[in-house]
């Protein structure tokens, strides 16, 4: 089937209903504020909120689209050879969740033959939802997003760059990259996970630099940001054919992305 | 007059009314979203929101307490020899304001003979207000704050440290200090101004490291954090006798503060 023939509206509406359900679940667990936390092998935390939200999403997707694949943070891949692949990060920013910082959220994406066609980033506690589907525009809290480029050919003092923590760069021994970005633009901030992705999509950040991303971390952002007019550049050879590979990426306003790519000499 | 004889309740109620007025003004200007931005000498931005909010606060304070002093970010000191000194930062986080990131806020404090007796941190767009007066407890959105120490004698993977941007450390040539903190705890985040101070007061951050602070940046935080049971340590010799001097400080949960102070070898 060609992409144009896909029932994108149906998937979009289905995705919206999924997000509504995870949001309700997450808000309930957030208010109860009684959840066990464990450290995973990579020393990042996981809670029952992560597990319950992903379980729920998986069950509903499998019931409605039993032939579709699912790649999620907390469980094994389902139907890894399917043409449709849903990507799920039930809680991006668990470290914030456990510290009662309300900027964590849910990331949901859909790829068809490797190409992203749908994306959702939802921040339940802050009541911010960005979503979009192929050819249908990008909306954050119902406002259509069109990302403007920088006003000049350089980063100004008022421009902000976002980045992941040093911990993430250390995983692949690339901490120098972060220090280089910070020295290049001392207004770099080390930000909040998927909330920062929304800030890149809406143009609040000039660009965002992230290393060691998993497919569920960046599928919605890559899709929404590009649909809104932004630029998303991989710094390594990443392909959806190897969905468990890690990606390094810079994304945001096109000129800002180019400047950082150049500075990091890729 | 001894501190115990001061009409603290009256000042507290007056401060609350000031914050209500600045919040209304700021929300109105934020919604209109049409304000000129200029860069100050130190290359940080200033907008009409900063100027109008500080002007309004100064006028009301001078009308009600004509003998009190006022130290604010945007204008010259008023009554510099007075025993009572109000500290005003109308918009902490102007760089966020101009980029439409809603975590900026207003800082208001009152010192008597150098000692802080009142503090307010208000984040209008996020509807978060922390306040407190001497001997009357600290409240964030009406919830009494009691800061718990770390659960163990070291920082865990789930603990977060906050810091100002590299730009701020560079002002006094101390960028190595920031890199040292990041290497010590790679989960360090470079955060949002006064919103991060609230995160330290509520215990979401284990500690916060900030260099080159001005008196209006830290008076409310120092007061509220200590009243809630936290520790606030100056890394340089700062005294309210020289209110225009810059302070370097670490503040938060006592054990986390001690660990970072030790790491930075002060």
XYZ file of C-alpha atoms in Angstrom:
532
model
C 0.000 0.000 0.000
C 1.340 3.462 -0.834
C 1.469 5.956 2.042
C -1.265 8.053 0.396
C -3.734 5.178 0.600
C -3.284 4.643 4.335
C -6.234 5.334 6.653
C -4.228 8.007 8.454
C -7.285 9.774 9.886
C -8.379 6.527 11.508
C -4.930 5.948 13.051
C -4.797 9.590 14.177
C -8.120 9.374 15.931
C -7.101 6.049 17.489
C -3.811 7.600 18.690
C -5.687 10.500 20.260
C -7.905 8.099 22.172
C -4.824 6.196 23.394
C -3.254 9.399 24.696
C -6.439 10.404 26.474
C -6.452 7.058 28.277
C -2.764 7.149 29.306
C -3.174 10.730 30.483
C -6.045 9.757 32.772
C -4.107 6.795 34.152
C -0.953 8.833 34.717
C -2.787 11.712 36.414
C -4.496 9.270 38.743
C -1.194 7.596 39.725
C 0.525 11.019 40.012
C -2.120 12.241 42.428
C -1.999 9.055 44.495
C 1.793 9.452 44.620
C 2.381 5.972 45.960
C 4.460 4.009 43.536
C 7.430 1.738 43.865
C 10.599 2.768 42.007
C 13.307 0.409 40.807
C 16.552 1.032 38.951
C 16.920 -0.707 35.594
C 20.161 -2.208 34.310
C 21.178 1.170 32.844
C 20.551 2.701 36.316
C 17.579 4.725 35.113
C 14.464 4.491 37.270
C 11.245 2.696 36.363
C 7.956 2.885 38.271
C 4.586 1.166 38.173
C 3.368 4.232 36.279
C 5.709 3.372 33.367
C 4.729 -0.289 33.450
C 0.985 0.141 33.790
C 0.800 2.830 31.101
C 2.762 0.762 28.569
C 0.768 -2.397 29.358
C -2.460 -0.535 28.769
C -1.272 0.971 25.467
C -0.036 -2.420 24.256
C -3.294 -4.169 25.103
C -5.440 -1.616 23.279
C -3.175 -1.558 20.192
C -3.078 -5.360 20.014
C -6.843 -5.592 20.360
C -7.480 -3.040 17.591
C -4.548 -3.785 15.262
C -3.384 -7.345 16.022
C -1.033 -7.396 12.993
C 0.786 -4.161 13.927
C 4.172 -4.186 15.625
C 4.921 -2.484 18.943
C 8.303 -1.246 20.163
C 8.163 0.050 23.696
C 10.568 1.024 26.431
C 9.563 -1.487 29.074
C 8.686 -4.713 27.186
C 9.874 -6.872 24.261
C 8.984 -6.059 20.637
C 5.659 -7.373 19.275
C 5.400 -8.392 15.580
C 8.888 -7.075 14.733
C 8.432 -7.706 10.988
C 5.132 -5.847 10.589
C 4.942 -2.862 8.209
C 3.240 -0.764 10.889
C 5.258 -0.197 14.043
C 3.963 1.730 17.030
C 6.652 3.274 19.265
C 5.810 3.814 22.932
C 7.592 5.589 25.735
C 4.954 5.512 28.473
C 6.886 7.912 30.719
C 9.710 9.923 29.226
C 11.355 11.603 32.218
C 10.797 9.029 34.962
C 13.592 10.753 36.898
C 11.403 13.858 36.955
C 8.292 11.876 37.836
C 9.928 10.327 40.903
C 11.160 13.765 41.987
C 7.681 15.309 41.556
C 8.773 17.534 38.652
C 5.739 17.757 36.350
C 7.530 17.868 32.979
C 7.532 14.120 32.217
C 5.233 12.806 29.510
C 4.134 10.110 27.094
C 5.602 9.651 23.607
C 3.631 7.744 20.997
C 4.530 7.313 17.331
C 3.592 5.219 14.321
C 5.918 4.219 11.470
C 4.877 2.623 8.181
C 7.656 0.848 6.302
C 10.099 2.733 8.531
C 8.675 6.193 7.841
C 6.974 8.047 10.714
C 3.396 9.046 9.896
C 1.987 9.984 13.295
C 3.292 11.504 16.519
C 2.053 12.468 19.990
C 3.892 14.123 22.888
C 1.712 14.537 25.953
C 2.627 16.232 29.254
C -0.313 15.271 31.490
C 0.388 17.385 34.579
C 1.141 20.543 32.591
C -1.811 19.875 30.243
C 0.271 20.229 27.058
C -0.330 17.960 24.068
C 1.412 18.178 20.690
C 0.267 15.905 17.911
C 0.209 15.571 14.166
C -0.344 13.179 11.291
C 1.217 13.055 7.844
C -0.076 15.887 5.673
C -2.374 17.186 8.390
C -0.197 19.702 10.215
C 1.164 19.843 13.767
C -0.818 21.174 16.700
C 0.209 22.001 20.261
C -2.819 22.574 22.486
C -4.841 23.093 19.305
C -2.557 25.805 17.934
C -1.052 25.037 14.539
C 2.751 25.054 14.703
C 4.944 26.563 12.002
C 8.548 26.685 13.111
C 10.384 29.870 12.094
C 14.117 29.799 11.436
C 16.606 31.971 13.383
C 16.368 35.666 12.549
C 20.043 35.856 11.602
C 22.832 33.500 10.521
C 24.145 33.114 14.074
C 22.883 32.267 17.531
C 22.032 35.373 19.563
C 22.426 35.746 23.343
C 18.696 35.292 23.767
C 18.629 31.975 21.854
C 18.563 28.805 23.908
C 19.961 25.369 23.144
C 18.764 22.311 25.030
C 20.633 19.101 25.721
C 20.380 15.809 27.577
C 22.390 15.274 30.790
C 26.082 14.431 30.903
C 25.059 10.985 32.145
C 23.549 10.210 28.733
C 26.654 11.363 26.811
C 28.847 9.283 29.126
C 27.064 6.093 28.048
C 28.949 6.220 24.755
C 32.024 8.042 26.082
C 31.084 11.288 24.332
C 30.992 13.775 27.192
C 33.329 16.089 25.248
C 30.509 16.667 22.764
C 28.328 18.164 25.463
C 31.126 20.398 26.774
C 31.793 21.529 23.206
C 28.160 22.505 22.670
C 28.136 24.359 26.017
C 31.299 26.265 25.155
C 29.942 27.080 21.703
C 26.729 28.459 23.186
C 26.992 29.088 26.953
C 23.212 29.545 27.103
C 22.824 25.789 26.657
C 20.454 24.298 29.206
C 20.247 20.699 30.286
C 16.589 20.185 30.082
C 13.555 18.157 30.777
C 13.194 15.213 28.430
C 10.093 15.371 26.243
C 9.048 18.782 27.542
C 12.208 20.106 25.904
C 11.170 18.370 22.658
C 7.950 20.368 22.731
C 9.983 23.523 23.332
C 11.980 22.692 20.172
C 8.812 22.071 18.130
C 7.228 25.352 19.253
C 10.447 27.322 18.654
C 11.146 28.187 22.311
C 14.497 26.420 21.924
C 16.673 27.204 18.909
C 17.789 23.578 18.850
C 18.227 20.484 20.955
C 21.221 18.104 21.078
C 20.559 14.557 22.224
C 22.771 11.485 22.282
C 21.919 7.805 22.745
C 18.258 8.139 21.884
C 16.043 5.113 21.525
C 13.481 4.873 18.729
C 10.593 5.602 21.134
C 12.393 8.728 22.406
C 12.574 10.484 19.055
C 9.991 9.057 16.625
C 7.221 11.542 17.551
C 9.647 14.467 17.849
C 11.377 13.755 14.542
C 8.026 13.553 12.819
C 6.337 16.583 14.449
C 9.375 18.827 14.215
C 9.898 18.149 10.505
C 6.194 18.513 9.737
C 6.312 21.932 11.461
C 9.249 23.038 9.277
C 12.209 22.172 11.483
C 15.332 20.187 10.730
C 16.234 16.827 12.310
C 19.767 15.529 11.659
C 21.221 12.203 12.771
C 24.858 12.428 13.838
C 25.336 8.679 13.370
C 24.060 6.138 10.879
C 20.662 5.311 12.236
C 18.069 3.317 10.297
C 14.584 2.080 11.243
C 15.727 -1.331 9.977
C 17.628 -1.695 13.254
C 15.108 -0.190 15.630
C 17.028 -1.060 18.785
C 20.114 0.944 17.675
C 20.764 4.200 19.501
C 20.638 7.516 17.616
C 22.497 10.771 18.197
C 20.599 13.761 16.843
C 20.349 17.543 16.627
C 16.979 19.078 15.868
C 15.299 22.460 15.778
C 15.459 25.625 13.683
C 17.378 24.766 10.490
C 20.144 27.375 10.842
C 20.725 26.561 14.509
C 20.974 22.850 13.690
C 23.486 23.544 10.892
C 25.634 25.710 13.173
C 25.874 23.038 15.859
C 26.496 20.223 13.375
C 29.339 22.324 11.937
C 30.731 23.066 15.418
C 30.741 19.360 16.288
C 32.391 18.719 12.895
C 30.042 16.057 11.599
C 13.525 47.329 67.435
C 14.154 43.632 68.030
C 13.055 41.263 65.291
C 10.364 39.813 67.567
C 8.646 43.185 67.851
C 8.342 43.693 64.087
C 4.860 43.768 62.536
C 5.733 40.742 60.401
C 2.114 39.773 59.738
C 1.456 43.221 58.312
C 4.495 43.031 56.014
C 3.530 39.483 54.989
C 0.023 40.509 54.038
C 1.408 43.559 52.188
C 3.878 41.324 50.295
C 1.085 38.967 49.286
C -0.904 41.872 47.863
C 2.181 43.047 45.917
C 2.624 39.589 44.388
C -1.038 39.408 43.408
C -0.682 42.719 41.559
C 2.544 41.797 39.721
C 1.070 38.436 38.774
C -1.949 40.106 37.171
C 0.244 42.587 35.295
C 2.639 39.881 34.090
C -0.157 37.552 32.933
C -1.739 40.394 30.977
C 1.538 41.284 29.214
C 2.314 37.563 28.648
C -1.035 37.055 26.927
C -0.649 40.191 24.793
C 2.824 38.946 23.844
C 3.885 42.232 22.304
C 6.843 43.606 24.140
C 10.110 45.153 23.078
C 13.291 43.373 24.184
C 16.666 44.998 24.669
C 20.008 43.583 25.758
C 21.531 45.108 28.893
C 25.241 45.776 29.353
C 25.774 42.224 30.637
C 24.013 40.980 27.455
C 21.009 39.660 29.351
C 17.629 40.665 27.960
C 15.209 43.122 29.536
C 11.615 43.737 28.437
C 8.852 46.183 29.263
C 7.425 43.425 31.459
C 10.494 43.648 33.740
C 10.400 47.432 33.790
C 6.673 47.889 34.325
C 6.491 45.230 37.053
C 9.408 46.725 39.011
C 8.075 50.274 38.619
C 4.715 49.196 39.979
C 6.258 47.367 42.964
C 8.480 50.351 43.783
C 5.617 52.825 43.639
C 3.418 50.779 45.976
C 6.250 50.127 48.462
C 7.263 53.799 48.515
C 3.680 54.906 49.023
C 3.125 52.472 51.943
C 6.606 52.492 53.524
C 8.347 55.696 52.436
C 11.275 55.132 54.820
C 12.048 51.579 53.595
C 14.851 50.865 51.161
C 14.406 49.119 47.797
C 17.046 47.169 45.883
C 15.811 46.025 42.499
C 17.222 44.607 39.332
C 16.252 47.357 36.911
C 16.615 50.642 38.873
C 18.902 52.388 41.385
C 18.707 51.718 45.142
C 16.177 53.717 47.191
C 17.014 54.678 50.827
C 20.193 52.578 50.876
C 20.771 53.189 54.616
C 17.306 52.128 55.790
C 16.965 49.195 58.240
C 14.268 47.623 56.079
C 15.334 46.682 52.561
C 12.971 45.193 49.995
C 14.636 43.127 47.251
C 12.887 42.905 43.881
C 13.509 40.833 40.797
C 10.411 41.595 38.731
C 11.182 38.865 36.170
C 13.733 36.225 37.021
C 14.211 34.300 33.782
C 13.645 37.002 31.167
C 15.456 34.741 28.689
C 12.647 32.219 29.214
C 9.965 34.895 29.005
C 11.175 36.110 25.608
C 11.304 32.510 24.366
C 7.753 31.786 25.628
C 8.926 29.297 28.261
C 6.529 29.719 31.196
C 8.968 29.095 34.065
C 10.010 32.720 34.718
C 8.770 34.447 37.852
C 8.892 37.257 40.377
C 11.187 37.279 43.425
C 10.354 39.520 46.368
C 12.134 39.627 49.725
C 12.431 41.811 52.806
C 15.507 42.164 55.023
C 15.645 43.865 58.429
C 19.121 44.906 59.576
C 20.473 42.569 56.907
C 18.483 39.504 57.986
C 15.790 38.176 55.628
C 12.368 38.007 57.271
C 10.031 37.498 54.290
C 10.192 35.821 50.904
C 8.010 35.257 47.831
C 8.705 33.295 44.638
C 5.846 33.486 42.165
C 5.559 31.707 38.790
C 2.492 33.392 37.257
C 1.960 31.245 34.142
C 2.402 27.949 35.997
C 0.288 29.218 38.927
C 2.912 28.310 41.557
C 3.558 30.569 44.549
C 5.927 29.874 47.448
C 6.001 32.265 50.358
C 6.873 32.512 54.008
C 7.562 34.876 56.879
C 9.864 34.545 59.876
C 8.484 32.030 62.360
C 5.376 31.378 60.257
C 6.480 28.465 58.048
C 6.899 28.116 54.298
C 4.048 27.352 51.922
C 4.011 26.412 48.250
C 0.508 26.616 46.791
C -0.803 26.502 50.367
C 1.044 23.292 51.244
C 3.432 23.592 54.184
C 6.981 22.706 53.156
C 9.328 20.651 55.318
C 12.462 19.737 53.410
C 13.694 16.197 54.057
C 17.392 15.385 53.849
C 18.792 12.752 51.458
C 17.911 9.193 52.417
C 21.569 8.135 52.497
C 24.980 9.757 52.861
C 25.517 9.938 49.097
C 23.727 11.134 45.982
C 21.733 8.370 44.288
C 21.168 8.009 40.534
C 17.647 9.338 40.951
C 18.785 12.513 42.747
C 18.980 15.674 40.668
C 21.273 18.670 41.001
C 20.407 21.984 39.359
C 22.758 24.692 38.179
C 22.840 28.007 36.337
C 24.140 28.155 32.745
C 27.810 28.124 31.769
C 27.347 31.747 30.707
C 26.871 32.752 34.348
C 29.987 30.870 35.539
C 32.010 32.459 32.739
C 31.299 35.937 34.119
C 33.807 35.298 36.890
C 35.990 32.838 34.961
C 34.770 29.858 36.963
C 33.446 27.543 34.258
C 35.576 24.697 35.669
C 33.353 24.712 38.753
C 30.316 23.828 36.661
C 32.157 21.049 34.807
C 33.337 19.694 38.162
C 29.801 19.562 39.524
C 28.598 17.857 36.322
C 31.346 15.253 36.494
C 30.662 14.676 40.187
C 26.963 14.107 39.497
C 26.207 13.561 35.789
C 22.482 13.976 36.511
C 23.078 17.697 36.943
C 20.600 19.763 34.959
C 20.976 23.345 33.864
C 17.680 24.668 34.881
C 15.133 27.375 34.843
C 15.992 30.256 37.148
C 13.522 30.757 39.982
C 11.448 27.703 39.039
C 14.509 25.649 39.951
C 14.675 27.480 43.299
C 11.141 26.288 44.017
C 12.220 22.763 43.049
C 15.015 23.031 45.648
C 12.625 24.304 48.342
C 10.110 21.508 47.700
C 12.849 18.843 47.598
C 12.480 17.938 43.901
C 16.143 18.867 43.464
C 18.708 17.522 45.930
C 20.606 20.793 45.629
C 21.254 23.765 43.393
C 24.598 25.394 42.541
C 24.523 29.026 41.468
C 27.308 31.504 40.833
C 27.245 35.293 40.496
C 23.903 35.788 42.171
C 22.591 39.237 42.950
C 20.853 39.980 46.252
C 17.417 40.010 44.596
C 18.095 36.585 43.022
C 18.623 34.731 46.281
C 17.067 36.655 49.204
C 13.661 34.893 49.010
C 15.227 31.502 48.228
C 17.777 31.706 51.035
C 15.049 32.626 53.480
C 12.387 30.113 52.359
C 14.800 27.223 51.951
C 16.285 27.661 55.422
C 12.871 28.134 57.026
C 11.812 24.832 55.397
C 14.826 23.018 56.889
C 17.322 23.229 54.035
C 20.917 24.432 54.009
C 22.173 27.535 52.181
C 25.964 27.971 51.972
C 27.849 30.899 50.462
C 30.998 29.882 48.610
C 32.425 33.384 48.856
C 32.369 36.095 51.508
C 29.034 37.723 50.933
C 27.482 40.197 53.373
C 24.251 42.229 53.194
C 26.417 45.250 54.092
C 27.546 45.258 50.470
C 24.278 44.439 48.753
C 25.588 44.932 45.228
C 28.288 42.243 45.664
C 27.743 38.977 43.825
C 27.271 35.739 45.770
C 28.157 32.146 44.866
C 25.975 29.640 46.698
C 24.915 26.008 47.057
C 21.551 25.274 48.609
C 19.191 22.377 49.163
C 19.113 19.203 51.246
C 21.852 19.493 53.902
C 23.784 16.333 53.006
C 23.683 17.087 49.271
C 24.964 20.620 49.915
C 27.816 19.302 52.084
C 28.824 16.752 49.432
C 29.053 19.372 46.689
C 30.859 21.903 48.887
C 33.393 19.174 49.708
C 33.749 18.229 46.027
C 34.405 21.850 45.067
C 36.897 22.006 47.980
C 35.608 25.105 49.711
